Amino acid sequence: MPALPPPCTPRPSRRSLVLAILGAAAGLPAVRAQSDAPDLWPRALPVPGGVVQLPLGAAATRPVAHLRQGQEDVPLLVLGDASAWTAVVGIALTAAPGTAYITVQTAGSGTRRLPYTVGPKQYQEQHLRVPPHTVDLSPEDLARHTRERQHQVLVMNTFSEVPAGSAGQSLRMQVPVPGRRSSSFGLRRVFNGKPRNPHTGMDIAAPLGESVVAPLPARVIDTGEYFFNGGTVWLDHGQGLLSLMCHLSAIDVQVGDTLQTGQHLGAVGATGRATGPHLHWGVQLNRTMVDPALFVPA
């Protein structure tokens, strides 16, 4: 992180300092903040599938924060500057309402626990008809899905130590493709009358072949053709903030590519388990899928 200016220099705003260090995640040049730029943070919604912002106070260096998930301490996204740091925490859809905690390590101050409250949230149910073989899997398809899932878990565990958001104006994201939201995050999904996992992304109905773009500056960390997700691209925005694009008809990037906000990465399709052409867009924070709607302007 760049050194703070000397006392005799007029100090930049907190926002300018944050943006000045958001350049390394995708290896892209920094962009000067505009006074009318949108807020840096995603909208706070402390419910399952939501996001909570936890002030960590002042510190000379960025604190290290973790959230206990299962048997692991998962690193968290921390933004700010020496005057004030904030942990941005994704809340799992399976989280129970009540008090939860993160742990914070600050140089010279040891480790402390910081509580937050998870409120209740009831998501609606959605019934869909899809090809039967995508619900009741054959032994061959089940074996394929198991192999793919193991690989995807490794991808989802990606954590870049550099600041999140890279060279973007803020952590507010650009919608990857124009279109109607055909399915929202968190819906309890029933395929062919059989309950399955909740919907962990936002579906955007768009014409076949429509260009899909990066919602923030990013590094491509995975591409592939998967059983349920079809044509897929994973993007790393830094510090555990990832984007997932599914059902693509074309993938026009490779692992290791760096993208600017709005840069083309593929095309809308109906590959994998899909009822028609659309983009499934997922956002992951600290290995937890959260509502993408919280990251776009209201």
Short mmCIF file of C-alpha atoms in Angstrom, two decimals:
data_model
loop_
_atom_site.label_atom_id
_atom_site.label_comp_id
_atom_site.label_asym_id
_atom_site.label_seq_id
_atom_site.Cartn_x
_atom_site.Cartn_y
_atom_site.Cartn_z
CA MET A 1 0.00 0.00 0.00
CA PRO A 2 1.39 3.45 -0.87
CA ALA A 3 2.63 5.59 2.02
CA LEU A 4 0.32 8.30 3.29
CA PRO A 5 1.23 11.88 2.30
CA PRO A 6 3.33 13.98 4.71
CA PRO A 7 1.40 16.22 7.15
CA CYS A 8 2.11 19.37 5.15
CA THR A 9 0.35 17.95 2.09
CA PRO A 10 -3.45 18.31 1.87
CA ARG A 11 -4.69 14.82 2.63
CA PRO A 12 -6.74 13.02 -0.05
CA SER A 13 -10.18 11.79 0.87
CA ARG A 14 -10.56 8.31 2.29
CA ARG A 15 -12.20 7.27 -0.96
CA SER A 16 -9.26 8.54 -3.04
CA LEU A 17 -6.80 6.63 -0.87
CA VAL A 18 -8.80 3.42 -1.20
CA LEU A 19 -9.02 3.77 -4.97
CA ALA A 20 -5.32 4.52 -5.19
CA ILE A 21 -4.50 1.04 -3.83
CA LEU A 22 -7.12 -0.82 -5.86
CA GLY A 23 -4.86 -1.50 -8.83
CA ALA A 24 -2.97 -4.70 -8.24
CA ALA A 25 -5.65 -7.41 -8.34
CA ALA A 26 -5.89 -7.38 -12.12
CA GLY A 27 -2.56 -5.71 -12.89
CA LEU A 28 -4.29 -2.61 -14.22
CA PRO A 29 -3.52 1.11 -13.79
CA ALA A 30 -5.31 3.07 -11.12
CA VAL A 31 -8.15 5.42 -12.03
CA ARG A 32 -8.69 8.82 -10.42
CA ALA A 33 -11.83 8.94 -8.29
CA GLN A 34 -14.56 11.31 -9.39
CA SER A 35 -16.45 13.41 -6.85
CA ASP A 36 -19.76 12.13 -8.21
CA ALA A 37 -18.71 8.46 -8.30
CA PRO A 38 -21.09 5.94 -6.64
CA ASP A 39 -20.47 4.72 -3.10
CA LEU A 40 -17.55 2.35 -2.68
CA TRP A 41 -19.42 -0.28 -0.69
CA PRO A 42 -22.07 -2.79 -1.73
CA ARG A 43 -25.42 -2.15 -0.06
CA ALA A 44 -25.52 -3.61 3.44
CA LEU A 45 -28.18 -6.27 4.06
CA PRO A 46 -27.40 -8.35 7.17
CA VAL A 47 -29.51 -11.43 6.30
CA PRO A 48 -28.70 -14.87 4.85
CA GLY A 49 -27.34 -14.25 1.34
CA GLY A 50 -26.60 -10.62 2.20
CA VAL A 51 -23.60 -8.50 3.09
CA VAL A 52 -22.60 -6.79 6.34
CA GLN A 53 -20.04 -4.02 6.84
CA LEU A 54 -18.07 -4.09 10.08
CA PRO A 55 -15.93 -1.07 11.11
CA LEU A 56 -12.52 -2.22 12.35
CA GLY A 57 -11.17 1.16 13.47
CA ALA A 58 -7.86 2.85 12.69
CA ALA A 59 -4.59 1.00 12.16
CA ALA A 60 -1.32 1.75 10.41
CA THR A 61 -1.62 -1.40 8.27
CA ARG A 62 -4.60 -3.31 6.94
CA PRO A 63 -6.01 -5.65 9.62
CA VAL A 64 -6.45 -9.33 8.86
CA ALA A 65 -9.99 -10.60 9.44
CA HIS A 66 -11.44 -14.12 9.28
CA LEU A 67 -14.84 -15.78 9.49
CA ARG A 68 -15.24 -19.30 10.83
CA GLN A 69 -17.01 -21.45 8.21
CA GLY A 70 -17.25 -25.13 9.08
CA GLN A 71 -13.78 -26.19 10.17
CA GLU A 72 -11.93 -23.34 8.43
CA ASP A 73 -11.11 -19.72 9.14
CA VAL A 74 -11.92 -17.99 5.84
CA PRO A 75 -10.17 -14.66 5.09
CA LEU A 76 -12.35 -11.59 4.63
CA LEU A 77 -12.30 -8.55 2.36
CA VAL A 78 -10.96 -5.49 4.23
CA LEU A 79 -10.91 -2.01 2.70
CA GLY A 80 -10.04 1.46 3.92
CA ASP A 81 -6.93 3.35 4.99
CA ALA A 82 -4.96 4.02 8.16
CA SER A 83 -7.74 6.24 9.53
CA ALA A 84 -10.52 3.65 9.23
CA TRP A 85 -10.77 0.05 7.99
CA THR A 86 -13.94 -1.92 7.21
CA ALA A 87 -14.52 -5.66 6.80
CA VAL A 88 -17.10 -6.51 4.12
CA VAL A 89 -18.57 -9.92 4.99
CA GLY A 90 -20.75 -12.20 2.91
CA ILE A 91 -23.44 -14.09 4.86
CA ALA A 92 -24.22 -17.65 3.77
CA LEU A 93 -27.76 -18.57 2.70
CA THR A 94 -27.61 -21.30 5.34
CA ALA A 95 -26.73 -18.87 8.16
CA ALA A 96 -29.10 -18.98 11.12
CA PRO A 97 -30.50 -15.68 12.42
CA GLY A 98 -28.72 -14.44 15.52
CA THR A 99 -25.29 -13.31 16.61
CA ALA A 100 -22.21 -14.22 14.57
CA TYR A 101 -18.58 -13.24 14.92
CA ILE A 102 -15.46 -12.49 12.95
CA THR A 103 -11.91 -12.44 14.30
CA VAL A 104 -9.66 -9.45 13.65
CA GLN A 105 -5.87 -9.31 13.94
CA THR A 106 -4.33 -5.84 14.09
CA ALA A 107 -0.58 -5.28 14.24
CA GLY A 108 0.39 -4.43 17.79
CA SER A 109 -3.10 -5.04 19.18
CA GLY A 110 -3.48 -8.82 19.07
CA THR A 111 -6.66 -10.68 18.10
CA ARG A 112 -10.22 -9.77 18.98
CA ARG A 113 -13.73 -11.03 18.21
CA LEU A 114 -16.22 -8.69 16.59
CA PRO A 115 -19.95 -9.57 16.73
CA TYR A 116 -22.68 -8.82 14.22
CA THR A 117 -26.35 -9.77 13.96
CA VAL A 118 -27.89 -11.81 11.16
CA GLY A 119 -31.57 -11.04 10.63
CA PRO A 120 -34.24 -13.40 9.23
CA LYS A 121 -35.03 -13.60 5.51
CA GLN A 122 -37.67 -15.70 3.76
CA TYR A 123 -37.02 -16.33 0.07
CA GLN A 124 -39.76 -17.29 -2.35
CA GLU A 125 -40.11 -20.63 -4.14
CA GLN A 126 -39.70 -21.11 -7.89
CA HIS A 127 -40.93 -24.11 -9.93
CA LEU A 128 -39.14 -24.95 -13.19
CA ARG A 129 -39.40 -27.63 -15.90
CA VAL A 130 -36.08 -28.84 -17.27
CA PRO A 131 -34.94 -31.98 -19.16
CA PRO A 132 -35.37 -34.96 -16.80
CA HIS A 133 -31.74 -36.09 -17.18
CA THR A 134 -30.58 -32.82 -15.57
CA VAL A 135 -32.58 -33.59 -12.39
CA ASP A 136 -32.25 -37.36 -12.05
CA LEU A 137 -28.64 -37.86 -13.03
CA SER A 138 -27.32 -41.03 -14.61
CA PRO A 139 -24.32 -42.66 -12.90
CA GLU A 140 -22.08 -41.21 -15.62
CA ASP A 141 -23.49 -37.69 -15.25
CA LEU A 142 -23.30 -37.91 -11.45
CA ALA A 143 -19.65 -38.93 -11.65
CA ARG A 144 -18.95 -36.03 -14.01
CA HIS A 145 -20.70 -33.56 -11.73
CA THR A 146 -18.74 -34.85 -8.72
CA ARG A 147 -15.43 -34.33 -10.53
CA GLU A 148 -16.47 -30.87 -11.66
CA ARG A 149 -17.65 -29.91 -8.19
CA GLN A 150 -14.30 -30.83 -6.68
CA HIS A 151 -12.56 -28.60 -9.21
CA GLN A 152 -15.02 -25.74 -8.65
CA VAL A 153 -14.40 -25.83 -4.89
CA LEU A 154 -10.70 -25.20 -5.54
CA VAL A 155 -11.61 -22.24 -7.77
CA MET A 156 -14.03 -20.86 -5.18
CA ASN A 157 -11.30 -20.93 -2.53
CA THR A 158 -9.28 -18.31 -4.45
CA PHE A 159 -8.14 -15.40 -2.30
CA SER A 160 -5.86 -12.67 -3.67
CA GLU A 161 -4.13 -10.71 -0.93
CA VAL A 162 -4.24 -7.50 -2.96
CA PRO A 163 -7.12 -5.02 -2.40
CA ALA A 164 -10.48 -5.89 -3.94
CA GLY A 165 -12.01 -4.06 -6.86
CA SER A 166 -8.76 -3.38 -8.67
CA ALA A 167 -8.91 -0.20 -10.77
CA GLY A 168 -12.68 0.20 -10.65
CA GLN A 169 -14.44 3.39 -9.58
CA SER A 170 -15.95 1.41 -6.68
CA LEU A 171 -17.11 -2.04 -5.63
CA ARG A 172 -20.45 -1.24 -7.22
CA MET A 173 -20.57 -3.51 -10.27
CA GLN A 174 -21.73 -3.09 -13.85
CA VAL A 175 -24.49 -5.53 -14.79
CA PRO A 176 -22.73 -8.03 -17.11
CA VAL A 177 -25.46 -8.03 -19.78
CA PRO A 178 -28.54 -5.86 -20.42
CA GLY A 179 -31.85 -7.63 -20.00
CA ARG A 180 -34.76 -8.53 -17.77
CA ARG A 181 -34.05 -10.19 -14.45
CA SER A 182 -35.78 -13.53 -14.97
CA SER A 183 -34.85 -15.10 -11.64
CA SER A 184 -33.56 -13.51 -8.46
CA PHE A 185 -31.05 -14.66 -5.89
CA GLY A 186 -32.14 -16.97 -3.07
CA LEU A 187 -35.23 -18.53 -4.67
CA ARG A 188 -36.01 -21.99 -3.32
CA ARG A 189 -35.92 -23.96 -6.56
CA VAL A 190 -38.09 -26.93 -7.47
CA PHE A 191 -37.07 -28.72 -10.68
CA ASN A 192 -39.70 -31.01 -12.20
CA GLY A 193 -41.46 -31.15 -8.82
CA LYS A 194 -38.29 -32.01 -6.88
CA PRO A 195 -36.74 -29.53 -4.41
CA ARG A 196 -33.10 -28.66 -5.09
CA ASN A 197 -30.54 -26.15 -3.81
CA PRO A 198 -31.55 -22.47 -3.63
CA HIS A 199 -30.68 -20.18 -6.53
CA THR A 200 -27.29 -18.66 -5.76
CA GLY A 201 -27.17 -16.00 -8.46
CA MET A 202 -29.15 -13.60 -10.62
CA ASP A 203 -30.59 -14.78 -13.96
CA ILE A 204 -30.75 -12.16 -16.72
CA ALA A 205 -32.79 -13.02 -19.81
CA ALA A 206 -30.97 -11.87 -22.95
CA PRO A 207 -30.78 -12.87 -26.62
CA LEU A 208 -28.58 -15.77 -27.65
CA GLY A 209 -25.11 -14.44 -28.48
CA GLU A 210 -25.47 -11.15 -26.56
CA SER A 211 -22.10 -9.93 -25.28
CA VAL A 212 -21.30 -10.61 -21.61
CA VAL A 213 -18.82 -8.23 -19.95
CA ALA A 214 -16.78 -8.04 -16.75
CA PRO A 215 -18.67 -6.29 -13.90
CA LEU A 216 -15.40 -5.05 -12.33
CA PRO A 217 -11.73 -5.22 -13.27
CA ALA A 218 -10.69 -8.82 -12.81
CA ARG A 219 -8.39 -11.70 -13.55
CA VAL A 220 -9.85 -14.79 -15.25
CA ILE A 221 -9.25 -17.76 -12.92
CA ASP A 222 -11.31 -20.52 -14.56
CA THR A 223 -13.17 -21.34 -17.77
CA GLY A 224 -14.92 -24.53 -18.79
CA GLU A 225 -17.99 -26.41 -19.95
CA TYR A 226 -19.73 -27.88 -16.92
CA PHE A 227 -22.73 -30.20 -16.53
CA PHE A 228 -25.07 -27.83 -14.69
CA ASN A 229 -23.45 -24.45 -15.41
CA GLY A 230 -22.66 -25.00 -19.09
CA GLY A 231 -20.11 -22.54 -20.49
CA THR A 232 -18.57 -20.91 -17.44
CA VAL A 233 -16.12 -18.13 -16.58
CA TRP A 234 -14.88 -17.31 -13.06
CA LEU A 235 -13.42 -13.86 -12.36
CA ASP A 236 -11.26 -12.80 -9.41
CA HIS A 237 -11.76 -9.19 -8.30
CA GLY A 238 -9.46 -9.55 -5.28
CA GLN A 239 -9.68 -10.46 -1.56
CA GLY A 240 -12.20 -13.26 -2.07
CA LEU A 241 -14.60 -11.22 -4.21
CA LEU A 242 -15.36 -13.39 -7.27
CA SER A 243 -17.87 -13.34 -10.14
CA LEU A 244 -19.36 -16.37 -11.89
CA MET A 245 -20.85 -16.31 -15.41
CA CYS A 246 -22.79 -19.41 -16.51
CA HIS A 247 -24.66 -20.91 -19.51
CA LEU A 248 -22.41 -19.09 -22.00
CA SER A 249 -22.60 -20.01 -25.69
CA ALA A 250 -19.06 -18.68 -26.26
CA ILE A 251 -16.06 -18.08 -24.02
CA ASP A 252 -13.66 -15.50 -25.43
CA VAL A 253 -11.12 -15.29 -22.59
CA GLN A 254 -8.48 -17.57 -21.12
CA VAL A 255 -7.27 -18.26 -17.60
CA GLY A 256 -4.80 -15.54 -16.64
CA ASP A 257 -6.38 -12.81 -18.79
CA THR A 258 -7.01 -9.46 -17.09
CA LEU A 259 -10.17 -7.51 -17.87
CA GLN A 260 -11.34 -3.96 -17.38
CA THR A 261 -14.89 -3.16 -16.27
CA GLY A 262 -17.17 -3.59 -19.29
CA GLN A 263 -14.69 -5.67 -21.30
CA HIS A 264 -16.17 -8.54 -23.34
CA LEU A 265 -15.61 -12.07 -22.01
CA GLY A 266 -18.22 -14.27 -23.74
CA ALA A 267 -21.75 -14.57 -25.08
CA VAL A 268 -25.17 -15.42 -23.64
CA GLY A 269 -26.26 -19.00 -24.20
CA ALA A 270 -28.47 -21.80 -22.91
CA THR A 271 -25.81 -24.41 -22.14
CA GLY A 272 -25.93 -26.68 -19.09
CA ARG A 273 -29.19 -26.84 -17.12
CA ALA A 274 -31.07 -23.90 -18.62
CA THR A 275 -34.65 -23.29 -19.73
CA GLY A 276 -33.62 -20.77 -22.41
CA PRO A 277 -30.98 -18.19 -23.28
CA HIS A 278 -29.92 -16.22 -20.24
CA LEU A 279 -26.91 -15.32 -18.09
CA HIS A 280 -26.59 -16.73 -14.61
CA TRP A 281 -24.45 -14.22 -12.72
CA GLY A 282 -23.10 -15.15 -9.31
CA VAL A 283 -21.11 -13.06 -6.83
CA GLN A 284 -19.02 -14.75 -4.15
CA LEU A 285 -17.57 -13.12 -1.06
CA ASN A 286 -15.48 -15.10 1.48
CA ARG A 287 -16.43 -18.36 -0.30
CA THR A 288 -20.12 -17.52 0.10
CA MET A 289 -22.53 -16.76 -2.72
CA VAL A 290 -24.30 -13.46 -2.03
CA ASP A 291 -26.98 -11.43 -3.81
CA PRO A 292 -25.48 -9.68 -6.88
CA ALA A 293 -28.22 -7.04 -6.66
CA LEU A 294 -26.41 -5.59 -3.61
CA PHE A 295 -23.44 -4.71 -5.82
CA VAL A 296 -25.27 -2.79 -8.55
CA PRO A 297 -26.81 0.70 -8.34
CA ALA A 298 -30.33 0.59 -6.94
#
